[in-house]
mmCIF file of C-alpha atoms in Angstrom:
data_model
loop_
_atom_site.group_PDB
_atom_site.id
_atom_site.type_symbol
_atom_site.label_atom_id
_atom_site.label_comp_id
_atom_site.label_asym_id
_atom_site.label_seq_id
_atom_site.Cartn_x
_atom_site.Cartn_y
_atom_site.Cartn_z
ATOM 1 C CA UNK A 18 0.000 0.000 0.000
ATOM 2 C CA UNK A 19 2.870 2.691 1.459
ATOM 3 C CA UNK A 20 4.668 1.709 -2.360
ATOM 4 C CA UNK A 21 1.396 2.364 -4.632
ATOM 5 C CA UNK A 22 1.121 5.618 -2.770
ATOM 6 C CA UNK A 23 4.501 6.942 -3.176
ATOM 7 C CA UNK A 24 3.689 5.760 -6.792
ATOM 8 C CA UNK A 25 0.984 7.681 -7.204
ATOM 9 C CA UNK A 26 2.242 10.752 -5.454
ATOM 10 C CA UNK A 27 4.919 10.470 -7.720
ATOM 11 C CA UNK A 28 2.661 10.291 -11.140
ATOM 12 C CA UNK A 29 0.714 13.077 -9.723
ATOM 13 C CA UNK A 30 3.877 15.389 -9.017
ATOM 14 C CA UNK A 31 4.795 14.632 -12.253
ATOM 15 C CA UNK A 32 2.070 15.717 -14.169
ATOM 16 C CA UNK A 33 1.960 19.062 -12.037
ATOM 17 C CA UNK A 34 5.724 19.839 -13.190
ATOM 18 C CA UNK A 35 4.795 20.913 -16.866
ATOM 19 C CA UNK A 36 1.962 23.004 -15.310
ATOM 20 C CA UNK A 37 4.603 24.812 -12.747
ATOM 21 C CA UNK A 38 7.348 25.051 -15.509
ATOM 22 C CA UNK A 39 5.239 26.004 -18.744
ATOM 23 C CA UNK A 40 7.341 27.837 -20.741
ATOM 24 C CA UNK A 41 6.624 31.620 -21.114
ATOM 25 C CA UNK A 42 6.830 31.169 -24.725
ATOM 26 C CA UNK A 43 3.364 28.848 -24.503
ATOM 27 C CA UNK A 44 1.143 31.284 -23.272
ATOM 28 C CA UNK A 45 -1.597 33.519 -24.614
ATOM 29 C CA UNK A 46 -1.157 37.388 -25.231
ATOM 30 C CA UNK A 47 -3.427 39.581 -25.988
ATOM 31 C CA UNK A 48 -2.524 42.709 -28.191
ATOM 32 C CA UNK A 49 -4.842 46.149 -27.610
ATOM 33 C CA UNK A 50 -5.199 47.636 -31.199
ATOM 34 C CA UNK A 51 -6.322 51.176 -31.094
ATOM 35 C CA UNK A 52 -8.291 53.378 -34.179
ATOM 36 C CA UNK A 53 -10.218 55.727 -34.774
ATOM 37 C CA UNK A 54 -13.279 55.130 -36.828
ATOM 38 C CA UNK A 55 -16.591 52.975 -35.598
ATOM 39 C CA UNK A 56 -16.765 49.454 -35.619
ATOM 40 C CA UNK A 57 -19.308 49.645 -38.548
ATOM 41 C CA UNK A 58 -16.422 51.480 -41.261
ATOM 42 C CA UNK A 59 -15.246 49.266 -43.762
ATOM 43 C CA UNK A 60 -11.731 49.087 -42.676
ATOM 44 C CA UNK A 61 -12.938 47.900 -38.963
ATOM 45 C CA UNK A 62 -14.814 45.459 -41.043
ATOM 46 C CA UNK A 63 -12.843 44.498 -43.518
ATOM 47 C CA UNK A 64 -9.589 44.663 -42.635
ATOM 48 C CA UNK A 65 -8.619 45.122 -38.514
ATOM 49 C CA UNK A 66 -10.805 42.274 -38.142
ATOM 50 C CA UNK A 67 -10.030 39.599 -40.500
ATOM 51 C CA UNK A 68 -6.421 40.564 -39.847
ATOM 52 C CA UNK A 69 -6.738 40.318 -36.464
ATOM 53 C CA UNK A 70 -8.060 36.949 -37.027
ATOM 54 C CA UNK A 71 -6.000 35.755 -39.007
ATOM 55 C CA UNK A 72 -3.285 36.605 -36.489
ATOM 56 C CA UNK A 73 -5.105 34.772 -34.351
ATOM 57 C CA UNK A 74 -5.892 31.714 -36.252
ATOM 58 C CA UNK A 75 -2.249 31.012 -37.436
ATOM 59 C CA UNK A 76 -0.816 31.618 -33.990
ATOM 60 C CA UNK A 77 -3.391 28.819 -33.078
ATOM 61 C CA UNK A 78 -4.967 30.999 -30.782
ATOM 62 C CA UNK A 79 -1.810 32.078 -29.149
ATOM 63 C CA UNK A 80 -1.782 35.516 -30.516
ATOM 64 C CA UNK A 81 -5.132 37.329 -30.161
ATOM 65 C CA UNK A 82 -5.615 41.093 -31.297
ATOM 66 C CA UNK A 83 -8.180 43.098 -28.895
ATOM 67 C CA UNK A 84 -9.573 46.298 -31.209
ATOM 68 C CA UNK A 85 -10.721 49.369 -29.868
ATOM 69 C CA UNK A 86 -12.552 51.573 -32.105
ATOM 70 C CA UNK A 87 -13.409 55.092 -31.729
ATOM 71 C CA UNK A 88 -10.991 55.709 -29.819
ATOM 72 C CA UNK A 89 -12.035 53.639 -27.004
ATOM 73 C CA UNK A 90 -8.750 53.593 -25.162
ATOM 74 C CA UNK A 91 -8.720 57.596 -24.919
ATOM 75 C CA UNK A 92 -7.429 60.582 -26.863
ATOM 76 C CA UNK A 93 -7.613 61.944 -30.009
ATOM 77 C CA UNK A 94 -6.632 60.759 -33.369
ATOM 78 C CA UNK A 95 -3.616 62.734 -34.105
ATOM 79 C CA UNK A 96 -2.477 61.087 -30.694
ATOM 80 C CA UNK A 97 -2.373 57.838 -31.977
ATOM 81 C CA UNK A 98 1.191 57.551 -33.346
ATOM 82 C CA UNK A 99 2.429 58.580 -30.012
ATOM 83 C CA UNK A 100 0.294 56.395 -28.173
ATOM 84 C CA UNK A 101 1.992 53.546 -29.877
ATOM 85 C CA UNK A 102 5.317 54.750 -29.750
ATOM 86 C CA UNK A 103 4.612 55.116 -25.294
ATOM 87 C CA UNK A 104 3.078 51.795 -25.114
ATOM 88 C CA UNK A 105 -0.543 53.783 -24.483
ATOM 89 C CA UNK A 106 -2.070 51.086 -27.430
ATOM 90 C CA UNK A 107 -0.080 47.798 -28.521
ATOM 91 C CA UNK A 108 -1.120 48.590 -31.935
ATOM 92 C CA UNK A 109 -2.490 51.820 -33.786
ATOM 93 C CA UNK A 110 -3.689 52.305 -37.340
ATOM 94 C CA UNK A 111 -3.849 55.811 -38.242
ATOM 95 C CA UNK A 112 -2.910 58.528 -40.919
ATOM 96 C CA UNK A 113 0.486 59.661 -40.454
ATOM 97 C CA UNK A 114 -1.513 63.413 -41.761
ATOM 98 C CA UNK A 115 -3.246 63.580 -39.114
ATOM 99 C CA UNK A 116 0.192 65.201 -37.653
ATOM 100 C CA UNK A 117 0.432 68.014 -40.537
ATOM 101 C CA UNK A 118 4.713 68.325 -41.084
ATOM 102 C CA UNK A 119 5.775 65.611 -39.362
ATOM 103 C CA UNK A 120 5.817 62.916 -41.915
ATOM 104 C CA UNK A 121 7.128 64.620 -44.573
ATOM 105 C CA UNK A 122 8.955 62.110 -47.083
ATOM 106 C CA UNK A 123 5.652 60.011 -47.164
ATOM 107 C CA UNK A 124 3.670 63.267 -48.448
ATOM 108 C CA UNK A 125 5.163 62.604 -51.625
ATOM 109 C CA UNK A 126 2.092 59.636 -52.101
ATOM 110 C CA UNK A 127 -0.242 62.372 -51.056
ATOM 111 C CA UNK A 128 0.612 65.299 -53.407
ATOM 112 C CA UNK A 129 -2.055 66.188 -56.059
ATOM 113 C CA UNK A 130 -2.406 64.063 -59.154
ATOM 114 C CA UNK A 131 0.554 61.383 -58.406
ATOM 115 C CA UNK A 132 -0.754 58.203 -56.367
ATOM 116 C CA UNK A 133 -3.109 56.062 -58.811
ATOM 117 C CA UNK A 134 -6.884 55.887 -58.645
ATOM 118 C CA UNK A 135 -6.815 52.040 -57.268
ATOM 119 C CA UNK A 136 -5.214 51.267 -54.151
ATOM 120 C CA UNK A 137 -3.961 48.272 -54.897
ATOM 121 C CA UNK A 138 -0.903 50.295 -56.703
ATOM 122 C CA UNK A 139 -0.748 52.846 -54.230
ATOM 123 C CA UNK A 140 -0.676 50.441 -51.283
ATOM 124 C CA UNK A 141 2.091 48.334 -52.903
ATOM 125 C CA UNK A 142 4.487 51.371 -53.648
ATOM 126 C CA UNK A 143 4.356 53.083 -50.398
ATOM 127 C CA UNK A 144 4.874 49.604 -49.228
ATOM 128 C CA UNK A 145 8.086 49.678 -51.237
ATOM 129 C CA UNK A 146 9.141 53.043 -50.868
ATOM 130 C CA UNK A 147 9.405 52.594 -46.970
ATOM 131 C CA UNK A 148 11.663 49.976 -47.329
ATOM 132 C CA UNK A 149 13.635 52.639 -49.020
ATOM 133 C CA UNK A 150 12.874 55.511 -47.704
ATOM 134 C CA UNK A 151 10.788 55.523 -44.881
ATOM 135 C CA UNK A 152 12.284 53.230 -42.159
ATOM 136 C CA UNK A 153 14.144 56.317 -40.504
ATOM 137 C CA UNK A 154 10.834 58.588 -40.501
ATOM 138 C CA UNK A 155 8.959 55.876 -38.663
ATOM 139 C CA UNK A 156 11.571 54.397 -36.428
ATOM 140 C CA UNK A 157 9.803 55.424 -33.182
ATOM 141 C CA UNK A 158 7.286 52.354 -33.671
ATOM 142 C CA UNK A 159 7.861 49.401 -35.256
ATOM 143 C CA UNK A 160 5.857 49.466 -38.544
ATOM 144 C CA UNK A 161 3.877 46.479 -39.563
ATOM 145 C CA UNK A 162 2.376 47.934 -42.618
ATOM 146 C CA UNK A 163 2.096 51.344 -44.647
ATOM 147 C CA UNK A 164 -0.051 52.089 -47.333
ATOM 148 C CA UNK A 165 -2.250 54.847 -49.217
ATOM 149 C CA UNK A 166 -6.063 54.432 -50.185
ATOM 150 C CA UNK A 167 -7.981 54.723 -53.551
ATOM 151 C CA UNK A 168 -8.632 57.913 -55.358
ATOM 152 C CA UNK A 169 -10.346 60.408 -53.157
ATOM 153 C CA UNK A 170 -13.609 61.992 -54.029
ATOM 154 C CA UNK A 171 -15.203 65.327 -53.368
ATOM 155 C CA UNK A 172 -18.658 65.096 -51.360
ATOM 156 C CA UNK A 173 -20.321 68.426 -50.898
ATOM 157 C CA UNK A 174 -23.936 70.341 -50.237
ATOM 158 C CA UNK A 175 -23.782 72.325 -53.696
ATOM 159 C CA UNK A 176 -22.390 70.678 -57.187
ATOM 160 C CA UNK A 177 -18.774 70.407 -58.260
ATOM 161 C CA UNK A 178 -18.053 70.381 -61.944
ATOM 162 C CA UNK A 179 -15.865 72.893 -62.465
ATOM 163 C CA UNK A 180 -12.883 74.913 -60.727
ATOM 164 C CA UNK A 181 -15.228 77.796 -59.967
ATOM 165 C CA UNK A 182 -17.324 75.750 -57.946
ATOM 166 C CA UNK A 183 -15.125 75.334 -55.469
ATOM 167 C CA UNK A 184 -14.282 78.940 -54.672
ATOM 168 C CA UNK A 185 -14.906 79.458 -51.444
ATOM 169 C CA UNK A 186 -16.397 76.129 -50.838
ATOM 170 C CA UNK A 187 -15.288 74.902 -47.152
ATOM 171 C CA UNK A 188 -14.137 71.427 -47.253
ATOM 172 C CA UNK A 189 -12.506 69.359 -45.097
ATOM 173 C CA UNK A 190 -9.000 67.651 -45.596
ATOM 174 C CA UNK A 191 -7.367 64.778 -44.403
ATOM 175 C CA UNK A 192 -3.397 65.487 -45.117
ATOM 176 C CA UNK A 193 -1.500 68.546 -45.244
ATOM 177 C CA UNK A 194 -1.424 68.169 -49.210
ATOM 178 C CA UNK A 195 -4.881 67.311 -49.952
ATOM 179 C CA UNK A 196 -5.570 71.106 -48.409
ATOM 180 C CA UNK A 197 -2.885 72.562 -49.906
ATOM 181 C CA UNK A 198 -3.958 71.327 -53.318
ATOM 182 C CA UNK A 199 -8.085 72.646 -52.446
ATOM 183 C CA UNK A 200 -6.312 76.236 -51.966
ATOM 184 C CA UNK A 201 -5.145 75.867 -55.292
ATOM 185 C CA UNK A 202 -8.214 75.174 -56.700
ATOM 186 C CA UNK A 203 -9.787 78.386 -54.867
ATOM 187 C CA UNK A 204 -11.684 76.260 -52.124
ATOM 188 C CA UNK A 205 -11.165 77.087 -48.371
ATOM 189 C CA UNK A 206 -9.697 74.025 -46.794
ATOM 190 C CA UNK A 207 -10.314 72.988 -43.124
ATOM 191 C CA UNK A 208 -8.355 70.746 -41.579
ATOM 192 C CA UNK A 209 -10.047 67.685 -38.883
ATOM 193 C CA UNK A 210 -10.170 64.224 -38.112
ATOM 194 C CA UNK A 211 -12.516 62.319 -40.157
ATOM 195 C CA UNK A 212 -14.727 61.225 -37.023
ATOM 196 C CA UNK A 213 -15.562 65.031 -36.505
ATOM 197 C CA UNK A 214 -17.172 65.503 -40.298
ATOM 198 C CA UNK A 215 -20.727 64.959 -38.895
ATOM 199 C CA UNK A 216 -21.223 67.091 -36.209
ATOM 200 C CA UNK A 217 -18.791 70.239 -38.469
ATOM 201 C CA UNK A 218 -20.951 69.480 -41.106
ATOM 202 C CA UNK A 219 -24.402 69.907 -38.952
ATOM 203 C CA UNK A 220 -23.114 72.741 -37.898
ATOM 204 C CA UNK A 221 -22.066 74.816 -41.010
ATOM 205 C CA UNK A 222 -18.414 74.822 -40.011
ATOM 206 C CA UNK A 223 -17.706 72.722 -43.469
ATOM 207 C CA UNK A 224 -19.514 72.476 -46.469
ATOM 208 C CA UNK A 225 -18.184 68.741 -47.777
ATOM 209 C CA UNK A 226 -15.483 66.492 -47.159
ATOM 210 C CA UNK A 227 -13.099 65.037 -49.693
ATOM 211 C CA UNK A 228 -12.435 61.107 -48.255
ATOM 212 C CA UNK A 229 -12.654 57.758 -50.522
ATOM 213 C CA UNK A 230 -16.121 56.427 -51.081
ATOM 214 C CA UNK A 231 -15.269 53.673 -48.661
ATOM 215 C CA UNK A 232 -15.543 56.169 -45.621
ATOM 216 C CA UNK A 233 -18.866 57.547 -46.593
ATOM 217 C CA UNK A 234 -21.285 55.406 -44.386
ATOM 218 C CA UNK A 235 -18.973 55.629 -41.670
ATOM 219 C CA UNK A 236 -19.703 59.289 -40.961
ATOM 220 C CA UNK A 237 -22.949 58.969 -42.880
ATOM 221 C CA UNK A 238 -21.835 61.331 -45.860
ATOM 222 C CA UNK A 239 -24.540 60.150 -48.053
ATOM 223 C CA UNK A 240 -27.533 61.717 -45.863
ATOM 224 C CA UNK A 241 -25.526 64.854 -44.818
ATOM 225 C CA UNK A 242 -24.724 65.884 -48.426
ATOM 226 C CA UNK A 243 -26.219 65.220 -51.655
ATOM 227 C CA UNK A 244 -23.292 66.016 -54.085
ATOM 228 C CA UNK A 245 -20.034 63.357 -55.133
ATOM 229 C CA UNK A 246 -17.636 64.390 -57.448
ATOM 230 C CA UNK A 247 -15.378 62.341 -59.037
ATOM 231 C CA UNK A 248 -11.784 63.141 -60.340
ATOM 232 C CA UNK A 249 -11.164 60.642 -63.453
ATOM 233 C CA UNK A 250 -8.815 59.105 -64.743
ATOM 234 C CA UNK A 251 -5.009 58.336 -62.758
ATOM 235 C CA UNK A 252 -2.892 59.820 -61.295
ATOM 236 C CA UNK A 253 -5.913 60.609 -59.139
ATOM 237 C CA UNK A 254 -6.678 63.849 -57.680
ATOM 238 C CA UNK A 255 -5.796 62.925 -54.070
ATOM 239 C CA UNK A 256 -5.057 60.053 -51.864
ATOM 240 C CA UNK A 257 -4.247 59.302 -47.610
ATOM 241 C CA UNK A 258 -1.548 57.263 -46.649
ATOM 242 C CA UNK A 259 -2.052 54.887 -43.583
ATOM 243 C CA UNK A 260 -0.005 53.441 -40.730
ATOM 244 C CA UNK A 261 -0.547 50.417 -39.202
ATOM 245 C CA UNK A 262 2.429 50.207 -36.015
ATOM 246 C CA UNK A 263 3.403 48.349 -32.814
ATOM 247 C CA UNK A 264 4.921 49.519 -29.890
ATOM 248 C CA UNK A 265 8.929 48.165 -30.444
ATOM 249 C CA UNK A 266 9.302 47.160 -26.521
ATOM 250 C CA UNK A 267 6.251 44.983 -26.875
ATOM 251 C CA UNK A 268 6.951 43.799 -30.271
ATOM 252 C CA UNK A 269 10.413 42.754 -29.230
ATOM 253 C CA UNK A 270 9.016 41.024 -26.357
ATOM 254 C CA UNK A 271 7.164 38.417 -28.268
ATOM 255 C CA UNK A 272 8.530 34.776 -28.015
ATOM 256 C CA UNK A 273 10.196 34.104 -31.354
ATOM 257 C CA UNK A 274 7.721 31.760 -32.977
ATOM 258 C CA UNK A 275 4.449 34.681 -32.165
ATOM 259 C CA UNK A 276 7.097 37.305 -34.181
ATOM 260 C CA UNK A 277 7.242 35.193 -36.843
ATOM 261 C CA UNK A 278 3.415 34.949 -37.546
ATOM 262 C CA UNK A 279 2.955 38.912 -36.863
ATOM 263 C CA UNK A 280 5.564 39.575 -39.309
ATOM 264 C CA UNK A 281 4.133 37.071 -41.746
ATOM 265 C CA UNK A 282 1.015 39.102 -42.144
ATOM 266 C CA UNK A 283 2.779 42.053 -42.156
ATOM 267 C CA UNK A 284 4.727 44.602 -44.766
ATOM 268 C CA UNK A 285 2.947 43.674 -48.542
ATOM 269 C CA UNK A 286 0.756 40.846 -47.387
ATOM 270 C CA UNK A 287 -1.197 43.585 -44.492
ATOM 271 C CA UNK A 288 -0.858 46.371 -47.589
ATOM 272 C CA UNK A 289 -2.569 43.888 -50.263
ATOM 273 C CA UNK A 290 -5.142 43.225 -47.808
ATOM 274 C CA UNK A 291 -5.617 46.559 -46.563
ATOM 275 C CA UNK A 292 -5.714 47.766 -50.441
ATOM 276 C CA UNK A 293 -8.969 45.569 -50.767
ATOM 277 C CA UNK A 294 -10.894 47.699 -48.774
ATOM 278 C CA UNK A 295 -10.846 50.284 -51.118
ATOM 279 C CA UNK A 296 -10.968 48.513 -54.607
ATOM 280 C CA UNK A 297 -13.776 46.068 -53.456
ATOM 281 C CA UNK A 298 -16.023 47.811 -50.884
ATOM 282 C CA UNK A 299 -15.396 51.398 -52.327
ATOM 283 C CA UNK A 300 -17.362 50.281 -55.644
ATOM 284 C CA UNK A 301 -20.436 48.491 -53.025
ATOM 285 C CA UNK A 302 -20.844 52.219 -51.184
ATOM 286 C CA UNK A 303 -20.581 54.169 -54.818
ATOM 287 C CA UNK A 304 -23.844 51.733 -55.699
ATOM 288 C CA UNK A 305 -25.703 52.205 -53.060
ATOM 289 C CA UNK A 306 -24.875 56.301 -53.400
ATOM 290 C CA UNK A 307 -26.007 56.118 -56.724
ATOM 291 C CA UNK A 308 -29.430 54.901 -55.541
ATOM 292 C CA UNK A 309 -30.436 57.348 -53.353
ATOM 293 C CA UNK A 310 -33.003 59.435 -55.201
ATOM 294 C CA UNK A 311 -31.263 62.607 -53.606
ATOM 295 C CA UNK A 312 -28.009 62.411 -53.965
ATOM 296 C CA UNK A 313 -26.148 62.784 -57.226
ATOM 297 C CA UNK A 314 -22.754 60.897 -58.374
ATOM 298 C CA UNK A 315 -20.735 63.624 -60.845
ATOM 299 C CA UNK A 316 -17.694 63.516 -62.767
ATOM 300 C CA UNK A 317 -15.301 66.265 -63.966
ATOM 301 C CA UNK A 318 -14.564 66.266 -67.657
ATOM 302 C CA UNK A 319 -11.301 65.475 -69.012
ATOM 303 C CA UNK A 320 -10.797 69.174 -69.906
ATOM 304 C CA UNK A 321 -11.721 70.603 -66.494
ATOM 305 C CA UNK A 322 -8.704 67.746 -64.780
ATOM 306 C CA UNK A 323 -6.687 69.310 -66.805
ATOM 307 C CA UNK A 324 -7.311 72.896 -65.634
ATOM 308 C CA UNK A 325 -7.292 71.471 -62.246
ATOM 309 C CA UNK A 326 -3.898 69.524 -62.735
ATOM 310 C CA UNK A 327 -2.411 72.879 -63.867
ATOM 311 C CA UNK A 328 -3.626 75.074 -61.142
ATOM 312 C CA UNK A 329 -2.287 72.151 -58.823
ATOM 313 C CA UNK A 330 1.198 71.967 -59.685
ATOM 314 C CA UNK A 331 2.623 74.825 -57.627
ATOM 315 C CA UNK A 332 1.713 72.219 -54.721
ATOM 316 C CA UNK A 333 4.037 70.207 -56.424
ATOM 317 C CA UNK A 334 6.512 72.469 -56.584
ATOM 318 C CA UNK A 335 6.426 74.138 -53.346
ATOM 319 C CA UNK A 336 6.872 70.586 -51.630
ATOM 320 C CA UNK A 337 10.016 69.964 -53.450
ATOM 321 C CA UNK A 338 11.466 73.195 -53.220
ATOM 322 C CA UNK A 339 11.250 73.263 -49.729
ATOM 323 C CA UNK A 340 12.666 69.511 -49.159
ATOM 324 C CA UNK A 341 15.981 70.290 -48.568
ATOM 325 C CA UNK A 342 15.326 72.529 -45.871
ATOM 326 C CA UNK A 343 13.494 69.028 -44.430
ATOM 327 C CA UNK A 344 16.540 67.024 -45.107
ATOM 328 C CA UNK A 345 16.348 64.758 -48.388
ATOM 329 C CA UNK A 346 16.042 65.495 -52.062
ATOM 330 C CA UNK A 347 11.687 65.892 -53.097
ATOM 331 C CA UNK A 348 12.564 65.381 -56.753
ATOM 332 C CA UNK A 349 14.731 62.242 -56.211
ATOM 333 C CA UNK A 350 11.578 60.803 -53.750
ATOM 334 C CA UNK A 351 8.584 62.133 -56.616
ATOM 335 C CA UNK A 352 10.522 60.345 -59.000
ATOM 336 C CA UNK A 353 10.607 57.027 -57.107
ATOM 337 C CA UNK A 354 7.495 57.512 -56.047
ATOM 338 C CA UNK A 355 6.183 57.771 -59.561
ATOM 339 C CA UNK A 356 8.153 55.003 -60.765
ATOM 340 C CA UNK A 357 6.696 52.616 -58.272
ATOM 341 C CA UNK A 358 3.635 53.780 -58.911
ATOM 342 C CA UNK A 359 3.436 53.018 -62.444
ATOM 343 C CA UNK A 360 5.273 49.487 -61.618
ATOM 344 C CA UNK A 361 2.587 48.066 -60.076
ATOM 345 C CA UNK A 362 0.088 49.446 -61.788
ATOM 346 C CA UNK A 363 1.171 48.000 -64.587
ATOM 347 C CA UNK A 364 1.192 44.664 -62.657
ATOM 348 C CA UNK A 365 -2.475 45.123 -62.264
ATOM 349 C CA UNK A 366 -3.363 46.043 -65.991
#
């Protein structure tokens, strides 16, 4: 009896051991992810979350991503860089514009009439060009994706088919460029977070917005203003660039094998995916624009995006010229920007 006791104790204190010694690199962590839309946009929808869970799924449930929309976790949006760089949020996805100036080398994307009207093409290139270019303006965080969005569009409370139209029309912008290149075009630019569009709007602070179809039910465009204009063609009148970034202490802190599946699903693969937000669910919004009785879809003539590339290029111009006061050459950047650019849209065609 005294031996099958000690035996048992023994089988029993052995199969506690793995419990007291499991290594650290077994167990589950939980990442906060922090943005700024609502959990009904499409890139909550259709991006953050399938991401996440993807994350999630190839870590085998070891890795799980926590999202916080609306800015759940506290602040404001132009915050959010910093809150990943202090270890406020795990994880942000913002626009570096939201901090006019500070990203400057990645304003080349969001210049007038450069990025392409898909975002598959724009998200790739930016992709590239940070490996390039970038790594030193984002070095604070630890980037696991950037990209830029599909063409832009113009949603206001009177029509827009020509440059006169806009004079003195008060829009809001998203990047320091985007407003720069409305002054050119005689409109008065005002400069907010996207989540703010509603209540500005209600209030006769703005007239319009200019964001990417995609955004539109997010901030529920479509029943605040009855007007969408269209740029044609590419390059495309304006686009956004995005960050998706980590903290670096916490990244750095993940066991090994958990690194390897966040960085799996990061850099093109997270920009491809990202991309598809745009190109498939900006079309799916544009329909269901289109069949609203009150709202109107138009669509500049080739001959007036001319006029409007022309009175844009001093944007272009001013950026470069004052690029070496910044640190780095604006023509050498535009041109590689361009170049990639074109690359993968040709991929595409």
């Amino acid at each position: 009896m005294i031996a099958r006791r000690s035996l048992l104790l023994a089988g029993a204190a052995g199969l506690a051991v793995p419990a007291l010694v499991r290594p650290a690199s077994a167990q589950e962590i939980t990442l906060r992810l922090h943005h700024f839309l609502p959990a009904m946009s499409a890139v909550h929808r259709h991006f953050l979350t399938p991401w996440a869970q993807k994350v999630a799924t190839e870590s085998q449930g070891r890795l799980r991503i926590q999202i916080f929309p609306s800015m759940q976790l506290g602040g404001a949006p132009p915050q959010l860089f910093d809150q990943a760089r202090d270890g406020v949020a795990d994880i942000i996805w913002t626009l570096p514009g939201n901090t006019p100036g500070r990203f400057p080398r990645i304003e080349v994307f969001e210049l007038p009439f450069v990025a392409d009207r898909r975002a598959a093409p724009n998200a790739k290139a930016v992709w590239e060009f940070y490996q390039t270019h970038l790594r030193d303006e984002f070095r604070e965080v630890h980037p696991i994706t950037v990209w830029a969005h599909d063409g832009g569009v113009i949603h206001a409370n009177r029509e827009v088919r020509r440059m006169e139209d806009l004079r003195g029309l008060k829009l809001r912008f998203p990047t320091r460029q985007a407003g720069e290149a409305l002054r050119a075009l005689g409109a008065a630019p005002i400069g907010m977070p996207v989540p703010q569009v509603p209540e500005a709007l209600s209030q006769r602070v703005i007239d319009g917005a200019v964001v990417p179809w995609e955004v539109v039910p997010s901030i529920r465009l479509q029943e605040l203003v009855r007007h969408h204009t269209e740029i044609p063609g590419s390059p495309t009148f304006y686009t956004a660039t995005f960050i998706l970034a980590m903290n670096p202490a916490r990244y750095a802190g993940l066991p090994a094998e958990l690194r390897q599946v966040l960085d799996a699903n990061s850099g093109m693969a997270a920009a491809e995916m990202a991309a598809k937000v745009g190109d498939e669910q900006g079309p799916v919004v544009r329909e269901q624009v289109a069949r609203r009785r009150e709202n109107r879809i138009i669509q500049i003539t080739e001959a007036e995006r001319e006029r409007w590339m022309v009175a844009c290029r001093p944007v272009l111009d001013a950026w470069i010229n004052g690029s070496a006061a910044r640190g780095f050459d604006g023509a050498a950047l535009l041109a590689d920007a361009r170049g990639l650019l074109a690359k993968h849209a040709a991929a595409r065609s």
